Coordinates of C-alpha atoms and ligand atoms in Angstrom, one line a residue:
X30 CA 22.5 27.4 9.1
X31 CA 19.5 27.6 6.9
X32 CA 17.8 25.8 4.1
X33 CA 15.1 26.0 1.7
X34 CA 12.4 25.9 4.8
X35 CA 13.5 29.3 5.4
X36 CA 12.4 30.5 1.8
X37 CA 8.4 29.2 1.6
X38 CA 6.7 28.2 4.5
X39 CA 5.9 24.4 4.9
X40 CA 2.3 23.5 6.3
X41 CA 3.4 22.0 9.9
X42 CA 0.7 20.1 11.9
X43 CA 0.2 17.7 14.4
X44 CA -0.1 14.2 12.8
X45 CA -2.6 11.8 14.7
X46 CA -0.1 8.7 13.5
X47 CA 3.0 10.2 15.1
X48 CA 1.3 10.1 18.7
X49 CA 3.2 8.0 21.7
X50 CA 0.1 6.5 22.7
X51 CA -0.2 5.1 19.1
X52 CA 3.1 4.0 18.6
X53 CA 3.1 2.6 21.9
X54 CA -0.2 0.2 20.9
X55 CA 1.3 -0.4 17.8
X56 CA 4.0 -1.7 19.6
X57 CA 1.9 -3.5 22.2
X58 CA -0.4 -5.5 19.3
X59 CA 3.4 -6.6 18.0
X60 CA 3.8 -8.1 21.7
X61 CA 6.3 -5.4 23.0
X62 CA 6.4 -3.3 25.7
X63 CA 6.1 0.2 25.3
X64 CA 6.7 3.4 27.5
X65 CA 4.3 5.1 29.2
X66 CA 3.2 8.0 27.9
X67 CA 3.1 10.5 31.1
X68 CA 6.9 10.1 31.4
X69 CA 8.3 9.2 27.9
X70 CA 10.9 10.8 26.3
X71 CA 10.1 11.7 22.4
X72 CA 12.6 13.1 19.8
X73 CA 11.5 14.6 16.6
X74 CA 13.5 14.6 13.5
X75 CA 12.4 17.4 10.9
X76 CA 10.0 18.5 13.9
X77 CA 9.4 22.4 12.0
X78 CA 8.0 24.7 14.3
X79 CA 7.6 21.8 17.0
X80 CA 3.6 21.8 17.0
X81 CA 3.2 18.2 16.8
X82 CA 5.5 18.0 20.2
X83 CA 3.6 20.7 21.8
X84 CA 0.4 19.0 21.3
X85 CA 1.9 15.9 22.8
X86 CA 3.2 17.8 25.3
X87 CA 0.6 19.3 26.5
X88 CA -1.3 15.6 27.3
X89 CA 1.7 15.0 29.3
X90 CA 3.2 17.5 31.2
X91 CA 6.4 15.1 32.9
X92 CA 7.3 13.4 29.7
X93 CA 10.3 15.3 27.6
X94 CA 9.8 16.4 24.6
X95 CA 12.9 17.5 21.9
X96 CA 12.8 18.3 18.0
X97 CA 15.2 19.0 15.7
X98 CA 15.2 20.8 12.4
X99 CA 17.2 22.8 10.3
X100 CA 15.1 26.0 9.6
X101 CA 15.7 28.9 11.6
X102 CA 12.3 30.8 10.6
X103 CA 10.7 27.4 11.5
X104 CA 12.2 26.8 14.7
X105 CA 11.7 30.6 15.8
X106 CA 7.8 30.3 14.9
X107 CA 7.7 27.4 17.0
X108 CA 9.2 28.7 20.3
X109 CA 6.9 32.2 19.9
X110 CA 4.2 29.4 19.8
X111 CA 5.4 27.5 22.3
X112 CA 5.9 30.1 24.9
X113 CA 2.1 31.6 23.6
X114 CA 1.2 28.3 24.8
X115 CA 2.8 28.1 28.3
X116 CA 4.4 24.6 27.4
X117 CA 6.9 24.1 29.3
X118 CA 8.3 20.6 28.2
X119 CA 9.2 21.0 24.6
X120 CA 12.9 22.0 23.6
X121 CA 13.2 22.9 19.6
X122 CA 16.8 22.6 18.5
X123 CA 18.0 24.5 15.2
X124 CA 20.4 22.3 14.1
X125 CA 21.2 19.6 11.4
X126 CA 20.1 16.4 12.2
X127 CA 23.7 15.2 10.9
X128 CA 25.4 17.4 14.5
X129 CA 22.2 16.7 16.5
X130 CA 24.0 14.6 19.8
X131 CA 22.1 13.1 22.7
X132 CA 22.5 10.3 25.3
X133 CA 22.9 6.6 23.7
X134 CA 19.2 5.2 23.8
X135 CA 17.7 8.2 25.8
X136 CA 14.6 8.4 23.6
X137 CA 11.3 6.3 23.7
X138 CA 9.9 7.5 21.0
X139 CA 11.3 8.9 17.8
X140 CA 9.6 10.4 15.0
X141 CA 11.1 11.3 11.6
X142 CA 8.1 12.1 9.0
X143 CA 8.5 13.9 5.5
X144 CA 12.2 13.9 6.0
X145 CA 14.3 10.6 5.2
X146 CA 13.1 10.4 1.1
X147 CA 13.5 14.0 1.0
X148 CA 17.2 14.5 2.4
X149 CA 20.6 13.4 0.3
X150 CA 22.0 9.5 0.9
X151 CA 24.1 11.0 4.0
X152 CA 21.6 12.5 5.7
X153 CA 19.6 9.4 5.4
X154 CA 22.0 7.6 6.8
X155 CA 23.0 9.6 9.6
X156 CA 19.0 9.6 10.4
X157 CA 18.9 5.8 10.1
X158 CA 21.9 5.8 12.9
X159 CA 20.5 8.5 15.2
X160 CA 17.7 6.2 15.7
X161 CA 19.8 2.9 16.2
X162 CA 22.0 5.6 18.7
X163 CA 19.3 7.0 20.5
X164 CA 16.2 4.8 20.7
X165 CA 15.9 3.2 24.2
X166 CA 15.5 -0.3 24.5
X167 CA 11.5 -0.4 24.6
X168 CA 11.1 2.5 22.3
X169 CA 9.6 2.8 18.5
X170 CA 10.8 5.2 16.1
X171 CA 9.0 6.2 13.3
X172 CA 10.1 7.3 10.0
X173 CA 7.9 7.8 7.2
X174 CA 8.8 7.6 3.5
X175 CA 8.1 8.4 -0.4
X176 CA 7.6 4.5 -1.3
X177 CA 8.1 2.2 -4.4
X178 CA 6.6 1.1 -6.5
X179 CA 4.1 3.9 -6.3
X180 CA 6.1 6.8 -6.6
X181 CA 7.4 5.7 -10.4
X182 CA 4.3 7.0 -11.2
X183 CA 4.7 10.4 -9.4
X184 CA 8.0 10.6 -10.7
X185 CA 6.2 11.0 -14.5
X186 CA 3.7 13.9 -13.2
X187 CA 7.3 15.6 -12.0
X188 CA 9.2 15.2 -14.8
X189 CA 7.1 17.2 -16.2
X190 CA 6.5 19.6 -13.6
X191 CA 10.2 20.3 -12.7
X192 CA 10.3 20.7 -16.7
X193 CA 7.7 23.5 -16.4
X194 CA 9.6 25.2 -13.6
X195 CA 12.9 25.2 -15.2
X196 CA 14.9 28.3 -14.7
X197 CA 12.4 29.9 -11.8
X198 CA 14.0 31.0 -8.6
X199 CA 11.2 32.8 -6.8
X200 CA 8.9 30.2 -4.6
X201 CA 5.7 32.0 -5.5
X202 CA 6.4 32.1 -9.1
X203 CA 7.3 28.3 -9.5
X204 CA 4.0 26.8 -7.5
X205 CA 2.2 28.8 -9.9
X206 CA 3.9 27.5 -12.8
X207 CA 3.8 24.0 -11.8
X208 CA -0.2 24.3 -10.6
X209 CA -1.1 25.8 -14.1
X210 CA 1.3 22.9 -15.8
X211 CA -0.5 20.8 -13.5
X212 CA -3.9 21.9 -14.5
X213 CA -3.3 21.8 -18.5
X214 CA -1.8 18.6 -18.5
X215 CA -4.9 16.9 -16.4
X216 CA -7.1 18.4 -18.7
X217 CA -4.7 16.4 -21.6
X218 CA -4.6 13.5 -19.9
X219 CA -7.8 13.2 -19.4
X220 CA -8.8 13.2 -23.2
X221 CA -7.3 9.8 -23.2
X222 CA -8.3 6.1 -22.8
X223 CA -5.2 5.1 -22.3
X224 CA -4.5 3.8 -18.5
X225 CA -0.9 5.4 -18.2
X226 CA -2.4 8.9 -19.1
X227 CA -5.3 8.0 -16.7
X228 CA -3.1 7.4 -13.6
X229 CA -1.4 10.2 -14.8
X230 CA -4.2 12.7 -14.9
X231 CA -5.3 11.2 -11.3
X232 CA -1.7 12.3 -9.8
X233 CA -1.8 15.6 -11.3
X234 CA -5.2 16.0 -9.9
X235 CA -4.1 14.9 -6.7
X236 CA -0.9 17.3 -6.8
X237 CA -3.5 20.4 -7.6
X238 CA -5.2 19.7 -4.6
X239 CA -2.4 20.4 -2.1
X240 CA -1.4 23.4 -0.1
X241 CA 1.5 25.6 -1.8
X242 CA 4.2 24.6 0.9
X243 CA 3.7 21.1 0.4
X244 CA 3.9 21.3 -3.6
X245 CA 7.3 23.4 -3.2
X246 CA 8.9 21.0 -0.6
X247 CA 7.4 17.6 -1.0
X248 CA 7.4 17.8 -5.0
X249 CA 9.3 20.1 -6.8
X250 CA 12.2 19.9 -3.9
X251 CA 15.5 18.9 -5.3
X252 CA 15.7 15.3 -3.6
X253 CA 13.3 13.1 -4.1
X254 CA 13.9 9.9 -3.8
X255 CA 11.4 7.1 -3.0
X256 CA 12.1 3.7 -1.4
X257 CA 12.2 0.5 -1.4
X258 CA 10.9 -1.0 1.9
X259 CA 13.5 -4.2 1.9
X260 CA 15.8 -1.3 1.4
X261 CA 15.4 0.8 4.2
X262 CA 14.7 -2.0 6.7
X263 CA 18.1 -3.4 5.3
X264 CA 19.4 0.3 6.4
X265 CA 17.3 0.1 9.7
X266 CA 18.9 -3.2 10.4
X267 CA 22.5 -2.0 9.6
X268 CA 22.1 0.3 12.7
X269 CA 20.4 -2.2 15.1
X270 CA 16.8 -2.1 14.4
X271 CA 14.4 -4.4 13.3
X272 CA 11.4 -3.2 11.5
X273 CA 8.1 -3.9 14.0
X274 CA 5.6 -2.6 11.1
X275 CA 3.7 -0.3 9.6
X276 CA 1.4 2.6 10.7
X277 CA -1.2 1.9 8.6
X278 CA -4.1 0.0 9.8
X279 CA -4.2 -2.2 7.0
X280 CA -0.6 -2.8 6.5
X281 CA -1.3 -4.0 10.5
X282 CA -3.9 -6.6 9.3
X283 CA -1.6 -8.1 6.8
X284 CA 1.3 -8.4 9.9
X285 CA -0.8 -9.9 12.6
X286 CA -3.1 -11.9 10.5
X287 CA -2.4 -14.6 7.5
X288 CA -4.3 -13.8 4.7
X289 CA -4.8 -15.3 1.2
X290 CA -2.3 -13.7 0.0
X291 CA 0.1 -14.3 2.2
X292 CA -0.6 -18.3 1.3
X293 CA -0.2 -17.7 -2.4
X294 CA 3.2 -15.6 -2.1
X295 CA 4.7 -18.2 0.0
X296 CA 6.8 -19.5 -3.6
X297 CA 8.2 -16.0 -3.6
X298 CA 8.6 -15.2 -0.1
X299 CA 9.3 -18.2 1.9
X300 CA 7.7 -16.9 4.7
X301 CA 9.6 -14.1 5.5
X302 CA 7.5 -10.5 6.6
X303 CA 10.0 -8.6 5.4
X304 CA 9.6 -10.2 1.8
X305 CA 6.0 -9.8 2.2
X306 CA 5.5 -7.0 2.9
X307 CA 7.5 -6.6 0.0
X308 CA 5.8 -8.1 -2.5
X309 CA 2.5 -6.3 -1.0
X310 CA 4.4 -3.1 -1.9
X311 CA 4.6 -4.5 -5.2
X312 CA 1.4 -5.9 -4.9
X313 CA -0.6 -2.9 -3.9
X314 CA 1.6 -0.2 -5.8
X315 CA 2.3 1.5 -2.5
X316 CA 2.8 5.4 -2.6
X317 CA 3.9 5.9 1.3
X318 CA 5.5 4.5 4.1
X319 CA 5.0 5.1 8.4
X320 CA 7.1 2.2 9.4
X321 CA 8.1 1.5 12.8
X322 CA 11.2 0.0 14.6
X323 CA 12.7 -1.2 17.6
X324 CA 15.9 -2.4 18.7
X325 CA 16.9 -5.5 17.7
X326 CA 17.6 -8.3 19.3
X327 CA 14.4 -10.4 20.8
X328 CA 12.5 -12.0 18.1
X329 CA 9.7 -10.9 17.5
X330 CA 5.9 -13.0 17.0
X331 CA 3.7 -10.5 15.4
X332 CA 0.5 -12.8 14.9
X333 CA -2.6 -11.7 16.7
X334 CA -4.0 -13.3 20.1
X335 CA -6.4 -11.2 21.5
X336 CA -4.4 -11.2 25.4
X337 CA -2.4 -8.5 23.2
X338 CA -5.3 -6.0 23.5
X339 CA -5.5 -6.2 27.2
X340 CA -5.2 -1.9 28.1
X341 CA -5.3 -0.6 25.3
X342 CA -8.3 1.9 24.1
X343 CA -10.4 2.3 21.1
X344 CA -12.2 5.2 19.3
X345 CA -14.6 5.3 17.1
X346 CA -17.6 7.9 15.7
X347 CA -20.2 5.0 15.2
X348 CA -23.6 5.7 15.0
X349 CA -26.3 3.1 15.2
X350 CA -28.9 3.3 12.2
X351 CA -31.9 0.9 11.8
X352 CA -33.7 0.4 7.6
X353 CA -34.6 -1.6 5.8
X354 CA -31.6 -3.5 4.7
X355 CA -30.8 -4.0 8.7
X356 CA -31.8 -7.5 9.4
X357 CA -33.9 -8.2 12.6
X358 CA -31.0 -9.4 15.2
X359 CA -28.5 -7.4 12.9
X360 CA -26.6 -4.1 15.3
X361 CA -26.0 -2.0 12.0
X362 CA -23.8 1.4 12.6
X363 CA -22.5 4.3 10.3
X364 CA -18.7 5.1 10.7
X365 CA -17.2 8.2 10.2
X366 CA -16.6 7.5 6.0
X367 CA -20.1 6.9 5.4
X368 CA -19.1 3.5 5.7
X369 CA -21.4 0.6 7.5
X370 CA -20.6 -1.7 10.1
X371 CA -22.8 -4.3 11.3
X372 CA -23.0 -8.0 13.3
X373 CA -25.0 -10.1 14.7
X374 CA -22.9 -10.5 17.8
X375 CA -24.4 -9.2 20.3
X376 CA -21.0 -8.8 22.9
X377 CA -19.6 -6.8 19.8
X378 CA -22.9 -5.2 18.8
X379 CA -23.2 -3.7 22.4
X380 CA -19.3 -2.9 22.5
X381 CA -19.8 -0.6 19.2
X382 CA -22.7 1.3 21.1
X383 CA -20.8 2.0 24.1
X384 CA -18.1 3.3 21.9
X385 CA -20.5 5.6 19.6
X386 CA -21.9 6.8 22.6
X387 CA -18.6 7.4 24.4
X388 CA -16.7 9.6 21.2
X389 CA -14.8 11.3 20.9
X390 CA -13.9 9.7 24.0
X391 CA -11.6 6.2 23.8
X392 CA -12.8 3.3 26.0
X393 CA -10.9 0.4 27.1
X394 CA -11.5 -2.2 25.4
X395 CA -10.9 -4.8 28.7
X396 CA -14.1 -2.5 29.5
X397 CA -16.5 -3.3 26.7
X398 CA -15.1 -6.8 25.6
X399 CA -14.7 -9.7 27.9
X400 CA -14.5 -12.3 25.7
X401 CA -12.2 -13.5 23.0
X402 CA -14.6 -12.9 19.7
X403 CA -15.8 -9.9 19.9
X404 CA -12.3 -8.4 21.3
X405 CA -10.9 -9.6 18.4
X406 CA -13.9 -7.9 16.4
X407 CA -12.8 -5.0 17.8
X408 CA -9.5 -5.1 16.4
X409 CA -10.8 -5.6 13.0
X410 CA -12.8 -2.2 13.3
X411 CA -9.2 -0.4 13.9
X412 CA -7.6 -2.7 10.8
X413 CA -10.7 -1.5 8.8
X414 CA -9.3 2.5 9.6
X415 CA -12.8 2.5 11.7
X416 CA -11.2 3.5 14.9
X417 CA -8.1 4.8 16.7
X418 CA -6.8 2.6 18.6
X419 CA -4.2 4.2 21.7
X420 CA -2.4 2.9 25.0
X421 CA -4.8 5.5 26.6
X422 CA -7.6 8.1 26.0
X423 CA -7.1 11.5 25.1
X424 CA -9.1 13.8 27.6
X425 CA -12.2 14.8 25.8
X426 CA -15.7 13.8 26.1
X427 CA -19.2 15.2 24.7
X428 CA -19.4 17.2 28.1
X429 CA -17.1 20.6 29.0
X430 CA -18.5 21.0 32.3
X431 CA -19.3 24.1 33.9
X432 CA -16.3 26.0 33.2
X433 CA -15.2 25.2 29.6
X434 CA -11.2 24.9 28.9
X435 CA -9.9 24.8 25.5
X436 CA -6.6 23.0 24.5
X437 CA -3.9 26.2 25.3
X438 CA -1.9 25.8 22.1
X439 CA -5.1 25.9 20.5
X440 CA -6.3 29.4 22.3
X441 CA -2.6 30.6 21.3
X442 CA -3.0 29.6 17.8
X443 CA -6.0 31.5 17.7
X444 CA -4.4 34.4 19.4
X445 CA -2.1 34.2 16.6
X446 CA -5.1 34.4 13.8
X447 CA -4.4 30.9 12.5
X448 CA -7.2 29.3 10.6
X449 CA -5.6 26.1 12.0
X450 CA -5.5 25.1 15.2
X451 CA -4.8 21.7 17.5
X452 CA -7.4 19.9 19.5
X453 CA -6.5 17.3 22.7
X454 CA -7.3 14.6 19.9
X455 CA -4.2 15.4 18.5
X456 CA -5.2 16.8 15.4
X457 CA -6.0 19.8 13.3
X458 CA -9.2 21.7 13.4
X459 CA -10.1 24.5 11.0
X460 CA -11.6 27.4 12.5
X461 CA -13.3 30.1 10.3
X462 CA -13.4 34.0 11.7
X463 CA -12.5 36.0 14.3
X464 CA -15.4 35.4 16.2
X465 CA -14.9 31.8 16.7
X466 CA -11.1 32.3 17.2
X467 CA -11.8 35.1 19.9
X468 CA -14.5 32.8 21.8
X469 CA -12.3 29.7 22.0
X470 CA -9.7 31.7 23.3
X471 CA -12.2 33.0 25.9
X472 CA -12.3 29.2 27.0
X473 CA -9.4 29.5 29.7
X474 CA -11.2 27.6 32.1
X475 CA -12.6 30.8 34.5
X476 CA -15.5 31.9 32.9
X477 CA -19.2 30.3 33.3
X478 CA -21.1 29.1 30.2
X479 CA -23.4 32.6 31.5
X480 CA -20.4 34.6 31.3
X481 CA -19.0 33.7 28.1
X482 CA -22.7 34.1 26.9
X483 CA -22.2 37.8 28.3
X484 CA -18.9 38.2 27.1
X485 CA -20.2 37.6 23.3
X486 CA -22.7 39.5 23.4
X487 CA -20.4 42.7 24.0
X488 CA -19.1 41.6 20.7
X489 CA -19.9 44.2 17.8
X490 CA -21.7 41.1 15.2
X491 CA -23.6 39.7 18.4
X492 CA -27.0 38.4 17.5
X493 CA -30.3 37.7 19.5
X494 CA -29.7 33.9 19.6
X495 CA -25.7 34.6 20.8
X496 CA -26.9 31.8 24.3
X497 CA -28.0 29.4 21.4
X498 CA -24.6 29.5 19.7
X499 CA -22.2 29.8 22.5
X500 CA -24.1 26.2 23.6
X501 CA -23.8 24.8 19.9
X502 CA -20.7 26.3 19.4
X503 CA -19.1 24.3 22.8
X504 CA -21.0 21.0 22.0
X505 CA -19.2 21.3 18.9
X506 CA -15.8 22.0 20.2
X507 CA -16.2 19.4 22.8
X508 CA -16.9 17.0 19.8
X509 CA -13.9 18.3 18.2
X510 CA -11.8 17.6 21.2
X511 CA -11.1 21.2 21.1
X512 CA -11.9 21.2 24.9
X513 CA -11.0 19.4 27.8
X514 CA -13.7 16.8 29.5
X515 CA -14.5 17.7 33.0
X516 CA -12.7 15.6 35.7
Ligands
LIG9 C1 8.7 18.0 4.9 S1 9.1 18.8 6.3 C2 8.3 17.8 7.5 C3 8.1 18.5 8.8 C4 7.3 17.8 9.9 N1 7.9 16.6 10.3 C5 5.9 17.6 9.5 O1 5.4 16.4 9.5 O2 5.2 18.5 9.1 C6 10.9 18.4 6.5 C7 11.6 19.1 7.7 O3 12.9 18.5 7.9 C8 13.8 19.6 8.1 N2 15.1 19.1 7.7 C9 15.5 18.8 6.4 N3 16.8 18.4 6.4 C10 17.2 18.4 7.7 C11 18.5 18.2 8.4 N4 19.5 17.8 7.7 N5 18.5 18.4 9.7 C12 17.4 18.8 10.4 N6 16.3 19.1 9.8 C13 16.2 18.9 8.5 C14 13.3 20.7 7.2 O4 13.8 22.0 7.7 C15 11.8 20.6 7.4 O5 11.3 21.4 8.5

């Protein structure tokens, strides 16, 4: 069987959101159990070429690992990569998710992303019920979706796009047409005061930036069809689930914590999360969803108490900073956005040190924060989209030791001349020329820093300063999670 995957390549990658370890905090901050991650079982729906379970995989080498999808050329690309990789744990399927059978509640995790809004009513549905089917009775699936209200105004910038494209077959020939519609109708737009055309013009910006794969399948496809939250958890529901929230840090503030907001809308939501978060949709003219569910059944109390933090882990790339708008007893940091954090807590102020100094490494936070306050500080650095916050670390550090050893579906990857490839922090690093590509794959683990020094200098563009750059080039990778920390 095949399908419109097979024509134009889609740009597969791991997705840092779709991780067990993430779900499974998500789930523990919700006050649920969740399963391990060295021995869960993970299903993915609409997996592609499986990378995103192969870098999971690779972290944990006893947990199972399954994806599904429909595209032959996909599914073959995955399991040359696979086997490049030497995972052993990761079983790609070609097969529609509507005939895709397994064990009642044999999966702990299960993640659908880019597929459910993108996939006719029946296919939705029979999604909806593999989950309810399949996910085991601590587990958290995950499906993402094109939301509403946001999309309406998407649906404009494709209206006119599908009305450029009308009539063109060839995949190459219609992203073009649709990028130079795209382009002239920005330029248009933005002529305008008027807000419509503004948002308009942003959108259409926003389309131009995307890779060609994603502007073929994700916008010009033939379904699209964005959702309502009430509706989908109304679906979820149907099949035995009960929405648990959302996997997005601030959506997470607004479930574990009473805000303003969620005062005023009492009149139209009586208290219900389900209607908030509705109205927040409404409220905040959301564009995307990364909801999670779990089985039905116990009730569940989402609001935060701090016990609920008790092993899990926290990343963050915070740098302290001292000028003059840092007030004396102020701990001021820089986060990754070129945002700024500070307090005058000093429990929290030393907790944010220990974690700039520690990344890309996660700490846990029973480690850094005793008490109550500054725990719960910590927390707000994750809601904030600060930090990454997991039910353990991945296994990276500053330091490679003595005998570096880069992710292996990151070395195959780079066998394989992708500009692309996966680090242990479970996400995508771009890697420019063949040199770099041939020296991570040199990183296997048996070679000395001397001897990889050695073994680039051999190389036809090696330079005088090749010991300088093989040390920057691994205290970078190390920083990129690209290789594995000693130990
Ligand atoms: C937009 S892509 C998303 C892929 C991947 N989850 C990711 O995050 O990159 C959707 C995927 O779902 C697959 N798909 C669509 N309909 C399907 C079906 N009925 N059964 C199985 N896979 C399907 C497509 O082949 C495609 O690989």
């Amino acid at each position: 069987m095949t399908n419109v995957y097979d024509e134009q390549d889609y740009p597969y990658a791991v997705r840092h959101w779709t991780h067990p370890t993430q779900l499974g905090a998500l789930s523990r901050l919700m006050g649920r159990a969740a399963a391990p991650f060295e021995d869960c079982r993970v299903l993915e729906i609409g997996a592609g070429d499986g990378v995103n379970l192969a870098s999971m995989a690779i972290g944990a080498p006893r947990a199972q690992f399954v994806g599904v999808d429909l595209s032959e050329r996909a599914v073959a690309a995955g399991r040359e990569l696979i086997a490049a990789a030497g995972v052993a744990n990761v079983r790609l399927e070609c097969v529609d998710l509507r005939n895709f059978e397994a064990e009642p509640q044999s999966f702990d995790y299960i993640v659908a992303h880019g597929v459910y809004a993108w996939a006719p009513k029946d296919v939705q549905e029979a999604l909806m019920a593999l989950c309810g089917r399949l996910l085991s009775p601590r587990g958290v699936a995950m499906i993402s979706y094109n939301a509403l209200p946001g999309c309406r105004l998407r649906q404009g910038v494709r209206d006119m796009l599908l009305s450029a494209v009308a009539g063109i077959e060839e995949p190459e020939r219609k992203i073009a047409a649709a990028r130079a519609a795209a382009a002239f109708h920005a330029e248009q737009w933005s002529a305008s005061d008027n807000a419509f055309r503004k948002a308009l013009e942003l959108e259409a910006r926003d389309f131009l930036g995307r890779p060609d794969g994603l502007i073929f399948h994700d916008e010009l496809g033939e379904i699209y069809d964005p959702q309502l939250f009430s509706d989908v958890v109304a679906k979820a529901r149907a099949q035995g689930l009960d929405y648990l929230c959302d996997n997005d840090p601030s959506l997470v503030e607004h479930a574990l914590f009473e805000s303003e907001l969620w005062s005023k809308a009492l009149p139209l939501t009586g208290g219900d999360q389900i209607a908030y978060e509705q109205t927040l949709d409404f409220v905040e003219t959301r564009f995307f969803r990364r909801s999670l569910f779990c089985r039905a059944g116990a009730p569940l109390e989402r609001r935060f108490s701090p016990e609920r933090l008790a092993g899990l882990y926290l990343e963050a790339p915070l740098e302290p900073f001292i000028d003059a708008s840092v007030a004396e007893g102020e701990f001021a940091f820089k986060t990754a956005r070129q945002g700024e954090v500070s307090t005058r807590d000093p429990a929290f102020g030393a907790a944010m040190r220990r974690l700039g100094e520690a990344y890309p490494r996660a700490l846990a936070i029973d480690e850094i924060a005793a008490e109550a306050p500054a725990r719960a500080a910590l927390l707000r650095l994750y809601v904030g989209n600060m930090a990454r916050l997991a039910t353990e670390p991945f296994p990276v550090g500053r330091d490679c030791g003595d005998k570096p050893f880069a992710n292996p579906l990151a070395r195959a990857q780079a066998r394989l001349g992708l500009g692309s490839v996966t680090s242990y922090r479970h996400s995508q690093v771009q890697l420019e020329g063949d040199d770099t590509r041939r020296f991570l794959d040199l990183l296997d683990g048996t070679r000395s820093v001397d001897e990889l020094v050695r073994a680039m200098s051999e190389s036809a563009s090696a330079r005088d300063d090749t010991g300088k750059l093989v040390d920057a080039a691994l205290r970078t990778f190390a920083l990129w999670g690209l290789t594995r920390a000693p130990g």
